mmCIF file of C-alpha atoms in Angstrom:
data_model
loop_
_atom_site.group_PDB
_atom_site.id
_atom_site.type_symbol
_atom_site.label_atom_id
_atom_site.label_comp_id
_atom_site.label_asym_id
_atom_site.label_seq_id
_atom_site.Cartn_x
_atom_site.Cartn_y
_atom_site.Cartn_z
ATOM 1 C CA MET A 1 -26.883 7.067 68.735
ATOM 2 C CA SER A 2 -25.183 10.481 68.872
ATOM 3 C CA SER A 3 -21.715 11.071 70.287
ATOM 4 C CA CYS A 4 -23.369 13.168 72.991
ATOM 5 C CA SER A 5 -25.486 10.183 74.048
ATOM 6 C CA LEU A 6 -22.394 7.995 74.112
ATOM 7 C CA LEU A 7 -20.621 10.377 76.457
ATOM 8 C CA GLU A 8 -23.617 10.356 78.798
ATOM 9 C CA LEU A 9 -23.456 6.567 79.131
ATOM 10 C CA GLU A 10 -21.107 5.372 81.865
ATOM 11 C CA ARG A 11 -18.324 3.077 80.649
ATOM 12 C CA THR A 12 -19.124 0.571 83.394
ATOM 13 C CA VAL A 13 -22.675 -0.268 84.506
ATOM 14 C CA GLU A 14 -23.607 -2.258 87.617
ATOM 15 C CA LEU A 15 -25.991 -5.126 86.943
ATOM 16 C CA ASP A 16 -28.445 -4.156 89.694
ATOM 17 C CA VAL A 17 -28.893 -0.698 88.144
ATOM 18 C CA LEU A 18 -30.561 -2.245 85.090
ATOM 19 C CA GLY A 19 -33.615 -3.603 86.908
ATOM 20 C CA ALA A 20 -35.604 -6.485 85.462
ATOM 21 C CA LEU A 21 -34.182 -7.916 82.242
ATOM 22 C CA HIS A 22 -36.531 -9.115 79.508
ATOM 23 C CA PRO A 23 -35.000 -11.658 77.074
ATOM 24 C CA ILE A 24 -35.198 -10.817 73.369
ATOM 25 C CA SER A 25 -33.034 -13.657 72.069
ATOM 26 C CA ARG A 26 -32.587 -17.357 72.615
ATOM 27 C CA ASN A 27 -29.705 -18.607 74.709
ATOM 28 C CA GLY A 28 -26.638 -18.599 72.480
ATOM 29 C CA GLY A 29 -23.225 -20.134 72.844
ATOM 30 C CA GLN A 30 -21.941 -17.074 74.699
ATOM 31 C CA GLY A 31 -25.010 -15.662 76.352
ATOM 32 C CA ARG A 32 -28.388 -14.013 75.905
ATOM 33 C CA VAL A 33 -29.576 -10.518 74.972
ATOM 34 C CA TYR A 34 -32.105 -8.578 77.077
ATOM 35 C CA THR A 35 -33.846 -5.236 77.227
ATOM 36 C CA PRO A 36 -33.316 -3.618 80.647
ATOM 37 C CA ALA A 37 -36.221 -2.191 82.633
ATOM 38 C CA ARG A 38 -34.005 0.772 83.523
ATOM 39 C CA SER A 39 -31.841 1.961 80.662
ATOM 40 C CA PRO A 40 -28.370 3.233 81.604
ATOM 41 C CA ALA A 41 -28.334 5.456 78.507
ATOM 42 C CA ALA A 42 -29.790 8.874 77.851
ATOM 43 C CA PRO A 43 -33.543 9.038 77.085
ATOM 44 C CA GLY A 44 -34.234 8.160 73.476
ATOM 45 C CA THR A 45 -31.091 6.048 73.186
ATOM 46 C CA PRO A 46 -32.221 2.417 72.822
ATOM 47 C CA VAL A 47 -29.794 -0.150 74.228
ATOM 48 C CA VAL A 48 -29.780 -3.868 74.976
ATOM 49 C CA VAL A 49 -27.723 -5.915 77.422
ATOM 50 C CA LYS A 50 -25.862 -9.119 76.641
ATOM 51 C CA LEU A 51 -25.192 -11.313 79.671
ATOM 52 C CA TYR A 52 -22.669 -14.138 79.434
ATOM 53 C CA ARG A 53 -23.629 -17.695 80.298
ATOM 54 C CA ALA A 54 -20.254 -18.474 81.858
ATOM 55 C CA ARG A 55 -17.588 -16.366 83.463
ATOM 56 C CA PRO A 56 -15.462 -14.864 80.652
ATOM 57 C CA PRO A 57 -11.728 -15.635 80.419
ATOM 58 C CA ARG A 58 -9.255 -13.756 82.554
ATOM 59 C CA GLY A 59 -8.492 -10.389 81.011
ATOM 60 C CA ALA A 60 -11.842 -10.130 79.203
ATOM 61 C CA ALA A 61 -12.978 -7.177 81.316
ATOM 62 C CA ALA A 62 -9.822 -5.217 80.470
ATOM 63 C CA THR A 63 -10.095 -5.954 76.737
ATOM 64 C CA LEU A 64 -13.762 -4.988 76.606
ATOM 65 C CA ALA A 65 -13.065 -1.842 78.633
ATOM 66 C CA ASP A 66 -10.386 -0.908 76.097
ATOM 67 C CA MET A 67 -12.846 -1.512 73.241
ATOM 68 C CA VAL A 68 -15.334 0.807 74.930
ATOM 69 C CA ALA A 69 -12.694 3.466 75.602
ATOM 70 C CA TRP A 70 -11.310 3.289 72.043
ATOM 71 C CA SER A 71 -14.748 3.891 70.534
ATOM 72 C CA ARG A 72 -15.173 7.001 72.731
ATOM 73 C CA GLU A 73 -11.852 8.414 71.521
ATOM 74 C CA LEU A 74 -12.623 8.177 67.805
ATOM 75 C CA ALA A 75 -13.245 11.351 65.851
ATOM 76 C CA SER A 76 -16.877 12.137 65.072
ATOM 77 C CA ALA A 77 -17.033 10.718 61.518
ATOM 78 C CA PRO A 78 -15.353 7.333 62.167
ATOM 79 C CA SER A 79 -17.277 7.019 65.440
ATOM 80 C CA ALA A 80 -20.582 7.495 63.623
ATOM 81 C CA ARG A 81 -19.519 4.934 61.022
ATOM 82 C CA LEU A 82 -18.418 2.417 63.652
ATOM 83 C CA HIS A 83 -21.788 2.611 65.366
ATOM 84 C CA ARG A 84 -23.617 2.394 62.031
ATOM 85 C CA LEU A 85 -21.706 -0.692 60.881
ATOM 86 C CA THR A 86 -21.525 -2.548 64.206
ATOM 87 C CA ALA A 87 -23.286 -3.106 67.521
ATOM 88 C CA TRP A 88 -20.069 -2.132 69.286
ATOM 89 C CA PRO A 89 -19.796 -2.533 73.091
ATOM 90 C CA LEU A 90 -20.872 0.742 74.717
ATOM 91 C CA ALA A 91 -20.195 -0.260 78.335
ATOM 92 C CA THR A 92 -19.272 -3.295 80.400
ATOM 93 C CA VAL A 93 -21.767 -4.772 82.881
ATOM 94 C CA MET A 94 -20.273 -5.688 86.255
ATOM 95 C CA ASP A 95 -21.654 -7.414 89.340
ATOM 96 C CA GLU A 96 -19.601 -7.124 92.540
ATOM 97 C CA GLY A 97 -16.426 -6.680 90.531
ATOM 98 C CA VAL A 98 -17.119 -9.570 88.140
ATOM 99 C CA LEU A 99 -17.710 -9.032 84.425
ATOM 100 C CA ARG A 100 -21.214 -10.200 83.520
ATOM 101 C CA GLY A 101 -21.766 -8.750 80.049
ATOM 102 C CA ILE A 102 -21.922 -5.663 77.867
ATOM 103 C CA VAL A 103 -24.305 -2.892 76.879
ATOM 104 C CA MET A 104 -24.881 -2.490 73.130
ATOM 105 C CA ARG A 105 -26.930 -0.311 70.843
ATOM 106 C CA ASP A 106 -30.359 -1.766 70.049
ATOM 107 C CA VAL A 107 -30.218 -2.039 66.250
ATOM 108 C CA ARG A 108 -33.468 -3.955 65.796
ATOM 109 C CA ALA A 109 -35.444 -1.016 64.417
ATOM 110 C CA ARG A 110 -33.184 -0.905 61.335
ATOM 111 C CA PHE A 111 -33.262 -4.622 60.579
ATOM 112 C CA LEU A 112 -36.571 -6.059 61.832
ATOM 113 C CA VAL A 113 -38.861 -6.957 58.939
ATOM 114 C CA PRO A 114 -42.321 -8.581 58.784
ATOM 115 C CA PHE A 115 -41.788 -12.144 57.571
ATOM 116 C CA VAL A 116 -44.536 -14.337 56.178
ATOM 117 C CA MET A 117 -43.865 -17.745 57.678
ATOM 118 C CA PRO A 118 -44.579 -21.010 55.809
ATOM 119 C CA SER A 119 -47.692 -21.326 57.996
ATOM 120 C CA GLY A 120 -48.981 -18.019 56.600
ATOM 121 C CA ARG A 121 -48.501 -16.206 59.902
ATOM 122 C CA THR A 122 -46.565 -12.918 59.777
ATOM 123 C CA ALA A 123 -43.929 -12.286 62.456
ATOM 124 C CA PRO A 124 -41.089 -9.785 62.910
ATOM 125 C CA VAL A 125 -37.680 -11.256 62.005
ATOM 126 C CA LEU A 126 -34.182 -9.783 62.060
ATOM 127 C CA LEU A 127 -33.016 -9.927 58.453
ATOM 128 C CA GLN A 128 -29.683 -11.743 58.409
ATOM 129 C CA LEU A 129 -27.182 -12.817 55.799
ATOM 130 C CA GLU A 130 -28.522 -16.372 56.017
ATOM 131 C CA HIS A 131 -31.834 -15.160 54.549
ATOM 132 C CA LEU A 132 -29.999 -14.029 51.401
ATOM 133 C CA LEU A 133 -28.250 -17.301 50.598
ATOM 134 C CA GLY A 134 -31.232 -18.995 48.976
ATOM 135 C CA SER A 135 -33.147 -18.479 45.749
ATOM 136 C CA ASP A 136 -33.686 -15.099 44.092
ATOM 137 C CA GLY A 137 -37.370 -15.123 44.992
ATOM 138 C CA TYR A 138 -36.969 -16.131 48.645
ATOM 139 C CA LEU A 139 -37.538 -12.709 50.214
ATOM 140 C CA ARG A 140 -40.565 -12.108 47.998
ATOM 141 C CA GLN A 141 -41.979 -15.414 49.197
ATOM 142 C CA ARG A 142 -41.542 -14.059 52.718
ATOM 143 C CA GLY A 143 -43.452 -10.875 51.843
ATOM 144 C CA LEU A 144 -40.547 -8.445 51.266
ATOM 145 C CA PRO A 145 -40.381 -6.343 48.075
ATOM 146 C CA VAL A 146 -36.799 -7.417 47.349
ATOM 147 C CA LEU A 147 -35.633 -9.520 44.419
ATOM 148 C CA LEU A 148 -32.329 -11.197 45.212
ATOM 149 C CA ASP A 149 -30.934 -10.938 41.704
ATOM 150 C CA THR A 150 -27.217 -10.693 40.989
ATOM 151 C CA ARG A 151 -27.256 -6.881 41.125
ATOM 152 C CA THR A 152 -28.758 -6.937 44.620
ATOM 153 C CA ARG A 153 -26.337 -9.614 45.781
ATOM 154 C CA LEU A 154 -23.366 -7.619 44.492
ATOM 155 C CA ALA A 155 -24.623 -4.537 46.363
ATOM 156 C CA VAL A 156 -24.882 -6.534 49.596
ATOM 157 C CA ALA A 157 -21.395 -7.979 49.083
ATOM 158 C CA ALA A 158 -20.018 -4.485 48.460
ATOM 159 C CA ARG A 159 -21.480 -3.149 51.725
ATOM 160 C CA ILE A 160 -20.155 -6.116 53.691
ATOM 161 C CA SER A 161 -16.724 -5.616 52.120
ATOM 162 C CA ALA A 162 -16.803 -1.938 53.084
ATOM 163 C CA ALA A 163 -17.624 -2.874 56.695
ATOM 164 C CA PHE A 164 -14.738 -5.352 56.814
ATOM 165 C CA ALA A 165 -12.412 -2.768 55.241
ATOM 166 C CA PHE A 166 -13.345 -0.194 57.909
ATOM 167 C CA LEU A 167 -12.636 -2.645 60.733
ATOM 168 C CA HIS A 168 -9.373 -3.837 59.192
ATOM 169 C CA ARG A 169 -8.142 -0.246 58.866
ATOM 170 C CA HIS A 170 -8.576 0.010 62.632
ATOM 171 C CA ALA A 171 -6.690 -3.269 63.333
ATOM 172 C CA ILE A 172 -9.842 -5.255 64.100
ATOM 173 C CA ALA A 173 -10.526 -8.756 62.728
ATOM 174 C CA VAL A 174 -14.101 -10.032 62.613
ATOM 175 C CA SER A 175 -12.875 -13.611 63.201
ATOM 176 C CA ASP A 176 -16.182 -15.431 63.806
ATOM 177 C CA VAL A 177 -18.021 -14.803 60.545
ATOM 178 C CA SER A 178 -21.538 -16.200 60.772
ATOM 179 C CA PRO A 179 -24.653 -15.820 58.612
ATOM 180 C CA SER A 180 -26.552 -14.880 61.780
ATOM 181 C CA ASN A 181 -24.233 -12.153 63.086
ATOM 182 C CA LEU A 182 -24.418 -10.071 59.903
ATOM 183 C CA LEU A 183 -27.648 -8.074 59.712
ATOM 184 C CA ILE A 184 -28.872 -6.777 56.353
ATOM 185 C CA GLY A 185 -31.258 -3.914 55.615
ATOM 186 C CA PHE A 186 -32.799 -2.657 52.392
ATOM 187 C CA ALA A 187 -33.457 1.052 52.855
ATOM 188 C CA GLU A 188 -34.406 3.736 50.333
ATOM 189 C CA SER A 189 -30.831 5.021 50.596
ATOM 190 C CA GLY A 190 -29.436 1.568 49.700
ATOM 191 C CA VAL A 191 -28.226 -1.591 51.393
ATOM 192 C CA GLU A 192 -27.229 -1.407 55.055
ATOM 193 C CA VAL A 193 -25.216 -3.932 57.035
ATOM 194 C CA CYS A 194 -24.412 -4.278 60.720
ATOM 195 C CA LEU A 195 -22.083 -6.727 62.458
ATOM 196 C CA ILE A 196 -23.167 -7.927 65.871
ATOM 197 C CA ASP A 197 -21.308 -10.059 68.467
ATOM 198 C CA CYS A 198 -18.430 -7.582 68.357
ATOM 199 C CA ASP A 199 -17.167 -8.884 71.700
ATOM 200 C CA SER A 200 -15.933 -11.918 69.713
ATOM 201 C CA MET A 201 -13.785 -9.803 67.407
ATOM 202 C CA VAL A 202 -10.006 -9.540 67.625
ATOM 203 C CA PHE A 203 -9.314 -6.015 68.858
ATOM 204 C CA HIS A 204 -5.749 -4.809 68.281
ATOM 205 C CA GLY A 205 -4.461 -8.365 68.588
ATOM 206 C CA ARG A 206 -6.478 -9.182 71.722
ATOM 207 C CA THR A 207 -9.621 -11.234 72.277
ATOM 208 C CA ALA A 208 -12.117 -10.821 75.098
ATOM 209 C CA LEU A 209 -13.861 -14.168 74.651
ATOM 210 C CA ALA A 210 -12.570 -17.588 73.692
ATOM 211 C CA GLY A 211 -12.227 -17.818 69.921
ATOM 212 C CA VAL A 212 -14.948 -19.763 68.114
ATOM 213 C CA GLU A 213 -15.793 -20.408 64.485
ATOM 214 C CA THR A 214 -19.312 -20.968 63.240
ATOM 215 C CA GLY A 215 -19.818 -24.365 61.618
ATOM 216 C CA ASP A 216 -19.531 -24.332 57.792
ATOM 217 C CA TRP A 217 -17.799 -20.929 58.023
ATOM 218 C CA GLN A 218 -14.551 -22.068 59.627
ATOM 219 C CA MET A 219 -11.180 -22.239 57.954
ATOM 220 C CA PRO A 220 -10.702 -25.501 55.981
ATOM 221 C CA PRO A 221 -8.863 -28.333 57.779
ATOM 222 C CA SER A 222 -6.105 -28.062 55.159
ATOM 223 C CA PHE A 223 -5.432 -24.526 56.453
ATOM 224 C CA SER A 224 -4.720 -25.886 59.954
ATOM 225 C CA ALA A 225 -1.474 -23.918 60.252
ATOM 226 C CA GLU A 226 -3.335 -20.632 59.780
ATOM 227 C CA SER A 227 -4.929 -18.859 62.740
ATOM 228 C CA PRO A 228 -8.608 -17.939 62.332
ATOM 229 C CA LEU A 229 -7.993 -14.805 64.433
ATOM 230 C CA THR A 230 -6.363 -12.744 61.686
ATOM 231 C CA ARG A 231 -7.384 -10.333 58.976
ATOM 232 C CA SER A 232 -6.107 -12.785 56.354
ATOM 233 C CA ALA A 233 -8.558 -15.367 57.743
ATOM 234 C CA ASP A 234 -11.253 -12.698 57.442
ATOM 235 C CA ALA A 235 -10.234 -12.313 53.794
ATOM 236 C CA TYR A 236 -10.914 -16.013 53.218
ATOM 237 C CA LYS A 237 -14.295 -15.804 54.940
ATOM 238 C CA LEU A 238 -15.214 -12.670 53.014
ATOM 239 C CA GLY A 239 -14.555 -14.729 49.881
ATOM 240 C CA LEU A 240 -16.998 -17.332 51.226
ATOM 241 C CA ILE A 241 -19.600 -14.607 51.735
ATOM 242 C CA VAL A 242 -19.232 -13.384 48.151
ATOM 243 C CA LEU A 243 -19.269 -16.921 46.741
ATOM 244 C CA ARG A 244 -22.312 -18.022 48.718
ATOM 245 C CA LEU A 245 -24.262 -14.869 47.937
ATOM 246 C CA LEU A 246 -23.689 -15.283 44.213
ATOM 247 C CA ALA A 247 -24.012 -19.093 44.206
ATOM 248 C CA ARG A 248 -27.315 -18.945 46.121
ATOM 249 C CA SER A 249 -25.794 -21.480 48.508
ATOM 250 C CA HIS A 250 -25.416 -21.948 52.266
ATOM 251 C CA ASP A 251 -22.400 -24.228 52.007
ATOM 252 C CA ALA A 252 -20.465 -23.561 48.768
ATOM 253 C CA ARG A 253 -16.694 -23.796 49.272
ATOM 254 C CA SER A 254 -15.138 -23.702 45.787
ATOM 255 C CA LEU A 255 -15.616 -21.549 42.730
ATOM 256 C CA ALA A 256 -15.658 -24.185 39.987
ATOM 257 C CA PRO A 257 -19.154 -25.671 40.578
ATOM 258 C CA HIS A 258 -20.678 -22.177 40.791
ATOM 259 C CA ALA A 259 -18.609 -20.187 38.276
ATOM 260 C CA SER A 260 -21.615 -19.582 36.019
ATOM 261 C CA HIS A 261 -23.226 -17.505 38.808
ATOM 262 C CA VAL A 262 -20.128 -15.327 39.278
ATOM 263 C CA PRO A 263 -19.406 -12.399 36.920
ATOM 264 C CA ALA A 264 -16.268 -13.183 34.921
ATOM 265 C CA GLU A 265 -14.311 -10.206 36.263
ATOM 266 C CA LEU A 266 -14.805 -11.412 39.857
ATOM 267 C CA ARG A 267 -13.662 -14.996 39.314
ATOM 268 C CA PRO A 268 -9.914 -14.289 39.690
ATOM 269 C CA LEU A 269 -10.600 -12.448 42.965
ATOM 270 C CA LEU A 270 -12.645 -15.358 44.279
ATOM 271 C CA ALA A 271 -9.982 -17.872 43.288
ATOM 272 C CA ARG A 272 -7.408 -15.853 45.245
ATOM 273 C CA ALA A 273 -9.732 -15.339 48.223
ATOM 274 C CA LEU A 274 -10.444 -19.041 48.670
ATOM 275 C CA GLY A 275 -6.850 -20.172 48.194
ATOM 276 C CA ALA A 276 -4.386 -21.329 50.818
ATOM 277 C CA GLY A 277 -1.985 -18.461 50.144
ATOM 278 C CA ALA A 278 -2.962 -15.921 52.781
ATOM 279 C CA PRO A 279 -0.796 -13.051 51.382
ATOM 280 C CA ASN A 280 -2.468 -13.409 47.961
ATOM 281 C CA ARG A 281 -6.036 -13.009 49.160
ATOM 282 C CA PRO A 282 -7.775 -9.787 48.095
ATOM 283 C CA THR A 283 -8.328 -7.320 50.904
ATOM 284 C CA PRO A 284 -11.826 -6.103 51.727
ATOM 285 C CA GLY A 285 -10.863 -2.816 50.078
ATOM 286 C CA GLU A 286 -10.085 -4.648 46.830
ATOM 287 C CA TRP A 287 -13.439 -6.384 46.998
ATOM 288 C CA GLN A 288 -15.211 -3.099 47.690
ATOM 289 C CA LEU A 289 -13.682 -1.456 44.600
ATOM 290 C CA ALA A 290 -14.390 -4.467 42.375
ATOM 291 C CA LEU A 291 -17.973 -4.856 43.573
ATOM 292 C CA GLU A 292 -18.890 -1.185 43.447
#
């Protein structure tokens, strides 16, 4: 999406302007994503609409409006990067003065892949981080020409770290890290990543939606005094991403049982990342440098 297209999209869209809405996702904890019959964006600019299941908390409309406005005020280069790395809110959706949802970029074309199902049937699937947490040959079993060896896993971890570093530089915490809200692409130019569900992020210290943590990705109970809504909490969860990618595991929590899968020079970083000392955790920028 070009900056010109962004400027042509109104910052607030009325629900009845969108026409019939066709669901493209299952009902989630927050809501459901649809393609609108009448796009509010310029021709050739694909967008989707996320409608909330319940009325968002008080103040959500103002926070989301500020997220939309901030993205419009960015210079050209960081704006392009923001919209490459995230499905950032492009507009709020209102209905008689009540916030109903958001308009987002439709990123499916970059991340939809033909998956061979266990039944032998081939179907389009959004490639997500969760698909990369299994065996090295998993994607090849699913019909993709990608071997998930350590080199590939390090490249994915580096791109995710770079995305986190970009957001942290702009005072944004991802907060709800989930293997399903991180999309992964393998292009000729290299690995691509995109974070979705940006309306759950912590934007300049504010949240639009009630904070949630995905099961098995939440802060440990022993860290109960630490808020999950901070960049230091992100640093812990980024450590989990790196560990689980390299360990070929969906639920690894500690380095020791999986150390043989982790290059020796990364082990001290992982030990710091997964520790209780928030100030000692490596930043995403440190991870990016180490991984690249």
